């Protein structure tokens, strides 16, 4: 039988050439042990340290445990897991077994989970004990979901425990015979209208992002220790802390809790990462505390990365002055898996997203699809080996986004005469808040569910750091008048109904909203 874990390929950009028989998890898990580095630390989480050999054994056990439940190749396994060794083991074990893991954002509501579990027809769900109630509250209504497995030693709600299943499973697993073009995993992405869409990623996508961006731009190497404040369930975090370090045999530090300046700096101090990845809001929050500097964090930092939303130039400069290391801003997307347009360690221009990552091509299109001259705004399209081929079960949105080899980002950009690209806003109404999508429509609907609200419109407004946060314009029902108490009540109302990061930070009470003749809210007028 072919040994699908034995793969030799050229690791220099642009693209990685893979053999026809190829399993991404077998590649990432088994290469280092085979090269005699099985004893090297792969992962450090809140509970301990795990070598490459230990990680491989845990992933094999997790894959075997899922197969023992009766799961068949290509079936989906939803993951609602906090960052830690179980995420790594289940994600990689599932892929090695030919199953398709679907990591879910851990910050969402029961309604969001019911939708994604139903849409993906996940056969199994592996969920952290602390998330069980929120994620698995409605599983009776999901005919395809046959198994709920609980990670952690807390309440298991009558479901089997992951640790019991893996203890009973063998530590050896033969990799499923997949190809680079097989579905490897999915990631859900939200849009301005409609439900989140499952972007399907292929086995070949993982090593390609690692070679092109991880090695090509960051120059990640075996002696790096990486720490991503962005969680593994985001494409950004997944590349940062799972794909890239495992690709080169480096060490990933994982933290289960919420990233705040305090928790992030504490992890930096304890594990002294060489590469740190965050979102602009977090860099801003750390800089807001004058007491936080290099001495309070990692003395080994050599690169910081920012993505998810544009990094204001001022934050980059202040960070470099205080921490003695640049922040590399780059734009990536769930659809492209990771960053395709980026600054470089030796070429940082604060305020710009940099130049295309070698291995990717980008172009700016005018409304008629034609080229846009330098200095003018156009729609950003990208082509490269890591694009999802389509969205699950969604022909219309797939056709709009994935057009031949070109993927539409929905972003507006300007290119200067030297080939550097600067972000110029979205072509839809979507907001990036702390690097995470927020649909204004969803926040408006939540506000409108409140008894006193007649109508609402939500737009992005820049805060003191020049970062976008949601702001609501609210028209109250006849006879009511707004005050601070009602504004606070409305904020709490939204916080209780949606993922907390989505609530409007400001509320303005208005007599009416600007509308077109056909009654459509003119958000652009409110933005001005
Ligand atoms: C926006 C940026 C300006 C932009 C992501 C790194 O953010 C990621 O994926 P998502 O699917 O969102 C994609 C959209 O977010 N964006 C991201 N980075 C920047 N805008 N400057 C930036 N540096 O609208 C883009 O279309 O959540 C980021 C790696 C992997 C990712 N998936």
XYZ file of C-alpha atoms and ligand atoms in Angstrom:
560
model
C 0.000 0.000 0.000
C 1.145 3.526 -0.694
C 2.447 5.328 2.359
C 0.611 8.605 2.131
C 2.533 10.143 4.962
C 5.800 10.062 3.014
C 5.857 13.178 0.946
C 8.774 15.056 -0.479
C 8.292 18.436 -1.932
C 10.034 21.669 -2.603
C 9.296 24.148 0.176
C 10.341 27.269 -1.711
C 7.638 29.555 -3.147
C 5.651 29.986 -5.253
C 3.538 26.839 -5.212
C 4.075 23.479 -3.600
C 4.031 20.440 -5.858
C 2.180 17.592 -4.184
C 1.931 13.947 -5.183
C -1.486 12.642 -6.262
C -1.825 10.577 -3.101
C -1.606 13.154 -0.339
C -3.107 13.581 3.129
C -2.443 16.998 4.661
C -2.678 15.848 8.281
C -0.341 12.912 7.721
C 2.113 15.340 6.190
C 1.975 17.887 9.044
C 1.918 15.280 11.815
C 4.362 12.635 10.733
C 7.157 14.443 8.885
C 8.969 15.658 12.003
C 8.928 12.330 13.793
C 10.222 10.706 10.632
C 13.041 13.258 10.503
C 14.006 12.378 14.072
C 12.359 15.422 15.672
C 9.490 13.598 17.405
C 10.745 14.799 20.788
C 10.555 18.494 19.858
C 7.757 20.510 21.527
C 4.912 21.041 19.067
C 2.294 22.574 21.338
C 2.151 24.358 24.692
C -1.358 24.921 26.030
C -2.856 25.975 29.373
C -2.435 22.416 30.692
C 0.990 21.337 29.447
C 3.494 20.636 26.687
C 3.196 18.099 23.898
C 5.960 16.839 21.636
C 5.485 16.155 17.933
C 5.302 12.424 18.706
C 2.696 13.067 21.433
C 0.615 15.295 19.151
C 0.715 12.667 16.400
C -0.393 9.941 18.820
C -3.224 12.119 20.166
C -4.391 12.963 16.652
C -4.274 9.284 15.671
C -6.334 8.350 18.722
C -8.867 11.100 17.988
C -9.169 9.976 14.344
C -9.606 6.369 15.440
C -12.179 7.357 18.056
C -14.275 9.150 15.420
C -14.031 6.184 13.053
C -15.049 3.886 15.927
C -18.263 5.911 16.288
C -19.081 4.727 12.768
C -18.161 7.891 10.883
C -17.401 7.399 7.204
C -14.831 9.241 5.063
C -16.002 12.655 3.849
C -18.505 13.055 6.667
C -18.292 16.328 8.547
C -17.235 16.634 12.175
C -18.117 19.983 13.742
C -15.637 21.345 16.297
C -16.644 23.894 18.922
C -13.419 23.827 20.881
C -11.406 26.353 22.834
C -7.758 26.615 21.805
C -5.791 23.719 23.254
C -4.341 20.319 22.441
C -7.795 18.782 21.805
C -8.470 21.225 18.980
C -5.187 20.274 17.314
C -5.673 16.539 17.854
C -9.291 16.363 16.702
C -8.795 18.668 13.713
C -5.739 16.783 12.445
C -7.002 13.333 13.460
C -10.238 13.866 11.561
C -8.390 14.995 8.418
C -5.982 12.074 8.650
C -8.963 9.717 8.902
C -10.471 11.255 5.740
C -13.214 13.034 7.699
C -13.883 16.735 7.235
C -13.596 18.899 10.372
C -15.664 22.086 10.498
C -14.312 24.391 13.232
C -17.024 26.747 14.503
C -16.613 30.192 16.022
C -16.971 29.640 19.794
C -18.550 33.083 20.421
C -21.902 32.555 18.673
C -25.488 31.906 19.770
C -27.529 28.646 19.943
C -29.382 29.741 16.828
C -26.122 30.173 14.866
C -24.929 26.703 15.923
C -28.223 25.047 15.014
C -27.898 26.587 11.561
C -24.281 25.545 10.905
C -24.729 22.042 12.315
C -27.793 21.589 10.102
C -26.285 23.149 6.977
C -23.102 21.091 7.206
C -25.033 17.921 8.123
C -22.275 17.221 10.600
C -22.413 13.603 11.764
C -20.534 14.365 14.979
C -19.853 17.395 17.135
C -16.834 17.667 19.426
C -17.480 20.457 21.917
C -15.655 21.964 24.918
C -17.521 21.267 28.177
C -17.992 24.992 28.875
C -19.647 25.508 25.469
C -21.895 22.439 25.586
C -25.130 24.199 26.559
C -24.773 26.976 24.026
C -23.651 24.821 21.092
C -25.582 21.612 21.628
C -28.797 23.030 23.100
C -30.853 22.189 20.023
C -29.293 19.000 18.707
C -32.540 16.976 18.953
C -33.734 18.808 15.839
C -30.686 17.766 13.797
C -31.323 14.368 12.197
C -27.780 14.017 10.805
C -26.008 14.707 14.049
C -25.595 11.265 15.613
C -22.828 11.961 18.146
C -21.907 14.710 20.580
C -18.520 14.251 22.234
C -17.380 16.458 25.104
C -13.832 17.746 25.590
C -12.773 18.590 29.158
C -13.568 17.136 32.535
C -16.618 19.330 33.253
C -20.292 18.550 32.775
C -20.801 16.189 29.829
C -24.598 16.333 29.710
C -24.861 12.558 29.321
C -22.623 12.535 26.218
C -19.390 10.548 25.914
C -16.153 12.198 26.936
C -13.418 12.689 24.325
C -10.769 11.522 26.802
C -12.605 8.219 27.366
C -13.020 7.588 23.647
C -9.391 8.403 22.834
C -8.070 6.323 25.752
C -9.799 3.312 24.215
C -8.508 4.050 20.682
C -5.214 2.918 19.120
C -2.319 5.408 18.801
C -1.596 4.329 15.218
C -3.777 5.414 12.313
C -3.211 4.748 8.627
C -3.899 7.934 6.694
C -6.985 7.911 4.488
C -6.106 7.809 0.797
C -6.939 11.351 -0.134
C -5.623 13.672 -2.854
C -4.550 17.343 -2.716
C -7.949 18.196 -4.235
C -10.101 16.399 -1.664
C -12.118 18.461 0.815
C -9.951 18.720 3.926
C -11.970 21.025 6.201
C -14.575 23.773 6.055
C -14.775 27.216 7.588
C -17.966 29.248 7.878
C -17.930 32.886 6.816
C -20.725 35.388 7.311
C -22.003 37.805 4.681
C -24.118 40.965 4.763
C -27.283 39.066 3.924
C -28.296 35.475 4.517
C -26.789 32.828 6.728
C -23.074 32.019 7.044
C -21.575 30.129 4.109
C -19.372 27.066 4.450
C -16.145 27.628 2.486
C -14.665 24.276 1.526
C -10.891 23.964 1.780
C -8.786 21.237 0.223
C -5.950 19.077 1.541
C -3.534 20.972 -0.701
C -4.468 24.388 0.733
C -2.729 23.947 4.097
C 0.848 23.463 2.937
C 0.395 26.073 0.246
C -0.482 28.829 2.746
C 2.398 27.637 4.913
C 4.924 27.736 2.071
C 3.700 30.965 0.466
C 2.959 33.162 3.479
C 4.390 31.289 6.494
C 7.811 30.615 4.982
C 7.703 33.082 2.076
C 6.753 36.184 4.084
C 7.303 35.409 7.783
C 10.313 33.197 7.221
C 9.005 30.889 9.959
C 11.589 28.291 11.010
C 11.900 25.349 13.436
C 13.242 27.455 16.313
C 10.253 29.829 16.267
C 7.739 29.877 19.103
C 4.451 31.314 17.825
C 1.475 32.733 19.703
C -1.770 33.812 18.059
C -4.323 35.842 19.985
C -6.688 35.060 17.080
C -8.226 31.674 17.825
C -7.781 28.470 15.825
C -11.391 28.479 14.604
C -10.626 31.554 12.471
C -8.747 30.915 9.243
C -6.258 33.516 10.489
C -5.598 31.666 13.766
C -5.590 28.257 12.094
C -2.761 29.246 9.780
C -0.925 31.190 12.481
C -0.856 28.581 15.228
C -1.515 25.223 13.571
C -0.583 25.083 9.905
C 2.578 27.238 9.847
C 4.341 25.958 12.968
C 3.591 22.312 12.164
C 4.764 22.769 8.596
C 8.279 23.731 9.704
C 8.429 21.918 13.054
C 8.156 25.021 15.261
C 6.292 25.398 18.588
C 2.771 26.812 18.994
C 1.545 28.374 22.238
C -2.237 28.096 22.720
C -4.425 29.941 25.204
C -8.047 28.891 25.816
C -9.281 32.135 27.355
C -10.379 35.449 25.937
C -7.488 37.530 24.600
C -7.230 40.716 26.680
C -4.097 42.841 27.140
C -3.558 41.132 30.521
C -4.005 37.502 29.395
C -2.020 38.006 26.192
C 0.904 39.722 27.922
C 0.940 37.037 30.601
C 1.293 34.310 27.972
C 4.002 36.354 26.201
C 5.937 36.698 29.425
C 5.601 33.012 30.310
C 6.456 31.478 26.914
C 8.435 34.226 25.152
C 7.129 33.797 21.595
C 9.241 34.921 18.632
C 6.189 35.534 16.418
C 2.955 37.101 17.678
C -0.256 37.441 15.700
C -3.113 39.780 16.701
C -5.862 42.010 15.345
C -5.664 45.827 15.326
C -8.133 46.195 18.229
C -5.886 44.114 20.474
C -2.729 46.038 19.509
C -4.669 49.231 20.294
C -5.820 47.896 23.673
C -2.282 46.853 24.641
C -0.881 50.242 23.592
C -3.585 51.995 25.629
C -1.900 50.671 28.788
C 1.320 52.671 29.225
C 2.675 50.052 31.577
C 2.861 47.390 28.861
C 6.113 47.168 26.911
C 8.640 44.623 25.689
C 9.802 43.915 29.239
C 6.226 43.058 30.234
C 5.969 40.575 27.351
C 8.365 38.561 25.212
C 12.026 39.556 24.939
C 12.342 37.211 21.934
C 9.701 38.804 19.675
C 11.010 39.156 16.122
C 7.784 39.663 14.131
C 4.243 40.790 14.937
C 1.422 40.246 12.453
C -1.891 42.036 12.079
C -4.877 41.018 9.936
C -8.649 40.874 10.013
C -9.103 44.576 9.369
C -6.814 47.392 8.265
C -4.128 48.364 10.806
C -4.197 52.152 11.362
C -0.712 53.538 10.571
C -0.494 55.230 13.954
C -0.900 51.938 15.855
C 1.904 50.348 13.841
C 4.305 53.215 14.537
C 3.485 53.392 18.228
C 3.945 49.614 18.566
C 7.337 49.701 16.856
C 8.459 52.551 19.094
C 7.354 50.804 22.286
C 8.057 47.139 21.473
C 11.005 47.516 19.095
C 9.442 45.280 16.458
C 7.281 46.024 13.423
C 3.708 44.873 12.897
C 3.246 43.326 9.457
C -0.237 44.165 8.199
C -1.615 41.780 5.573
C -5.034 40.979 4.188
C -6.370 37.452 4.078
C -9.814 35.906 3.920
C -11.621 32.746 4.906
C -12.123 32.043 1.196
C -8.359 32.293 0.465
C -7.536 30.618 3.799
C -4.780 33.053 4.716
C -2.895 36.219 3.810
C -2.285 36.953 0.117
C -1.338 40.641 0.147
C 1.126 41.747 2.801
C 3.903 43.917 4.117
C 7.321 42.200 4.469
C 9.749 42.189 7.386
C 12.218 44.292 5.374
C 9.561 46.432 3.703
C 6.877 47.839 6.010
C 4.631 50.701 4.926
C 2.233 51.585 7.700
C -1.203 52.426 6.355
C -0.862 50.031 3.385
C -1.510 46.282 3.012
C 1.742 45.893 1.066
C 2.269 43.864 -2.094
C 0.965 40.477 -3.323
C 2.484 37.494 -1.531
C 4.607 35.599 -4.139
C 2.461 32.731 -5.416
C -0.668 34.912 -5.515
C -1.819 37.320 -8.186
C -4.138 40.198 -7.423
C -5.915 42.633 -9.715
C -8.173 45.630 -9.370
C -11.305 45.638 -11.516
C -13.527 48.554 -12.536
C -17.320 48.155 -12.525
C -17.198 46.835 -16.108
C -14.526 44.295 -15.132
C -11.744 46.191 -16.923
C -8.411 47.182 -15.380
C -8.155 50.165 -13.039
C -5.265 52.630 -13.430
C -2.858 53.144 -10.519
C -4.175 55.634 -7.973
C -7.839 54.784 -8.583
C -10.135 52.594 -6.514
C -11.109 49.163 -7.846
C -12.557 45.824 -6.697
C -9.862 43.489 -5.371
C -9.691 40.057 -7.001
C -7.149 37.417 -6.056
C -5.893 34.218 -7.639
C -3.793 31.584 -5.932
C -3.484 27.920 -4.977
C -5.355 28.178 -1.641
C -8.758 29.472 -2.746
C -11.806 27.499 -1.651
C -13.454 26.074 -4.779
C -17.005 26.943 -3.679
C -19.437 27.437 -0.780
C -21.366 24.406 0.375
C -24.947 24.259 -0.810
C -24.934 27.785 -2.181
C -24.740 28.053 -5.940
C -25.663 31.710 -6.145
C -23.008 33.021 -3.751
C -20.421 30.568 -5.106
C -20.914 31.902 -8.634
C -20.592 35.491 -7.440
C -17.392 34.897 -5.449
C -15.393 32.181 -7.239
C -15.084 33.154 -10.895
C -12.677 30.797 -12.596
C -9.304 31.269 -10.993
C -10.285 34.691 -9.619
C -11.831 35.062 -6.175
C -13.763 38.258 -5.410
C -12.864 39.666 -2.012
C -15.610 42.315 -1.723
C -12.884 44.837 -0.851
C -12.009 48.110 -2.546
C -8.309 48.863 -2.974
C -5.985 51.408 -4.575
C -2.580 50.519 -6.041
C 0.169 53.113 -6.168
C 2.795 53.504 -8.892
C 5.232 51.290 -6.977
C 2.825 48.381 -6.657
C 1.719 48.855 -3.030
C -1.955 48.349 -2.206
C -4.030 50.422 0.227
C -7.419 49.383 1.628
C -10.300 51.627 0.564
C -13.374 50.033 2.185
C -15.880 47.267 1.454
C -18.209 47.028 -1.525
C -20.955 45.713 0.773
C -22.132 47.033 4.166
C -20.185 44.466 6.192
C -18.164 45.670 9.190
C -15.010 44.167 10.636
C -15.113 44.611 14.411
C -12.053 43.408 16.255
C -11.226 41.460 13.084
C -14.559 39.582 13.086
C -17.438 40.064 10.669
C -20.523 41.917 11.816
C -23.508 42.254 9.503
C -25.376 45.556 10.067
C -28.608 43.776 9.088
C -28.258 41.289 11.904
C -27.715 44.021 14.505
C -30.646 46.021 13.085
C -32.924 42.962 13.322
C -31.893 42.403 16.917
C -32.644 46.050 17.792
C -36.000 45.872 16.044
C -37.018 42.953 18.245
C -37.097 45.432 21.178
C -40.557 46.767 22.065
C -39.594 50.414 21.879
C -37.815 50.273 18.496
C -39.613 51.190 15.292
C -36.641 51.139 12.929
C -32.870 50.909 13.147
C -29.862 51.396 10.896
C -26.350 50.277 11.805
C -23.137 51.635 10.297
C -19.447 51.564 11.174
C -17.919 54.457 13.082
C -14.228 54.955 13.862
C -13.215 54.958 17.523
C -10.274 56.847 19.063
C -7.795 54.379 17.498
C -9.442 54.768 14.078
C -10.918 51.265 14.335
C -14.456 50.559 13.203
C -17.180 49.695 15.719
C -20.968 49.440 15.150
C -23.093 52.548 15.690
C -26.906 52.427 15.608
C -29.424 55.052 14.545
C -32.722 54.183 16.178
C -36.218 55.495 15.480
C -38.428 54.844 18.505
C -42.087 53.932 18.426
C -44.609 56.770 18.425
C -44.767 58.624 21.752
C -41.419 57.354 23.122
C -38.317 59.439 23.628
C -34.747 58.270 23.955
C -32.327 58.834 26.842
C -29.089 57.295 28.146
C -30.970 54.673 30.136
C -32.829 53.441 27.067
C -29.615 53.494 25.005
C -27.935 51.292 27.636
C -30.953 48.999 27.730
C -30.822 48.592 23.940
C -27.092 47.795 24.026
C -27.713 45.110 26.659
C -30.677 43.796 24.674
C -28.470 43.212 21.603
C -25.621 41.782 23.699
C -27.999 39.179 25.124
C -29.269 38.115 21.719
C -26.194 38.135 19.480
C -22.530 37.306 19.893
C -21.441 40.030 22.362
C -18.885 41.694 20.055
C -21.745 42.711 17.725
C -23.551 45.208 19.998
C -23.696 48.903 18.973
C -21.136 50.935 20.970
C -23.081 54.151 20.303
C -26.820 54.729 19.866
C -28.268 57.882 18.315
C -32.014 58.406 18.524
C -33.387 59.817 15.260
C -36.765 61.094 14.035
C -36.395 59.206 10.757
C -33.797 57.372 8.646
C -32.591 58.536 5.219
C -34.157 56.312 2.535
C -34.323 55.887 -1.217
C -37.591 56.337 -3.112
C -38.042 52.570 -2.865
C -37.643 52.634 0.906
C -34.087 51.238 1.168
C -32.059 52.706 4.047
C -29.217 54.861 2.724
C -26.460 53.784 5.093
C -23.867 55.843 3.222
C -25.663 59.016 4.335
C -25.462 57.922 7.972
C -21.769 57.074 7.551
C -21.121 60.670 6.502
C -10.981 42.225 5.775
C -8.728 43.299 5.947
C -7.945 45.414 5.496
C -11.260 42.326 4.308
C -8.335 36.610 7.543
C -5.958 36.791 7.734
O -9.867 38.349 8.077
C -9.696 37.236 7.589
O -10.751 36.528 7.027
P -12.287 36.887 7.052
O -12.973 35.955 6.126
O -12.397 38.385 6.478
C -11.832 38.761 5.244
C -12.031 40.263 5.049
O -11.529 40.979 6.185
N -9.540 42.231 6.079
C -8.803 41.211 6.546
N -7.525 41.593 6.739
C -7.449 42.907 6.373
N -8.974 44.546 5.507
N -6.687 45.103 5.896
C -6.396 43.869 6.348
N -5.159 43.560 6.761
O -12.515 42.921 4.159
C -11.304 40.856 3.873
O -12.019 40.647 2.672
O -12.804 36.952 8.452
C -7.220 37.371 7.798
C -5.782 35.478 7.464
C -6.881 34.688 7.208
C -8.161 35.268 7.258
N -9.225 34.479 7.001
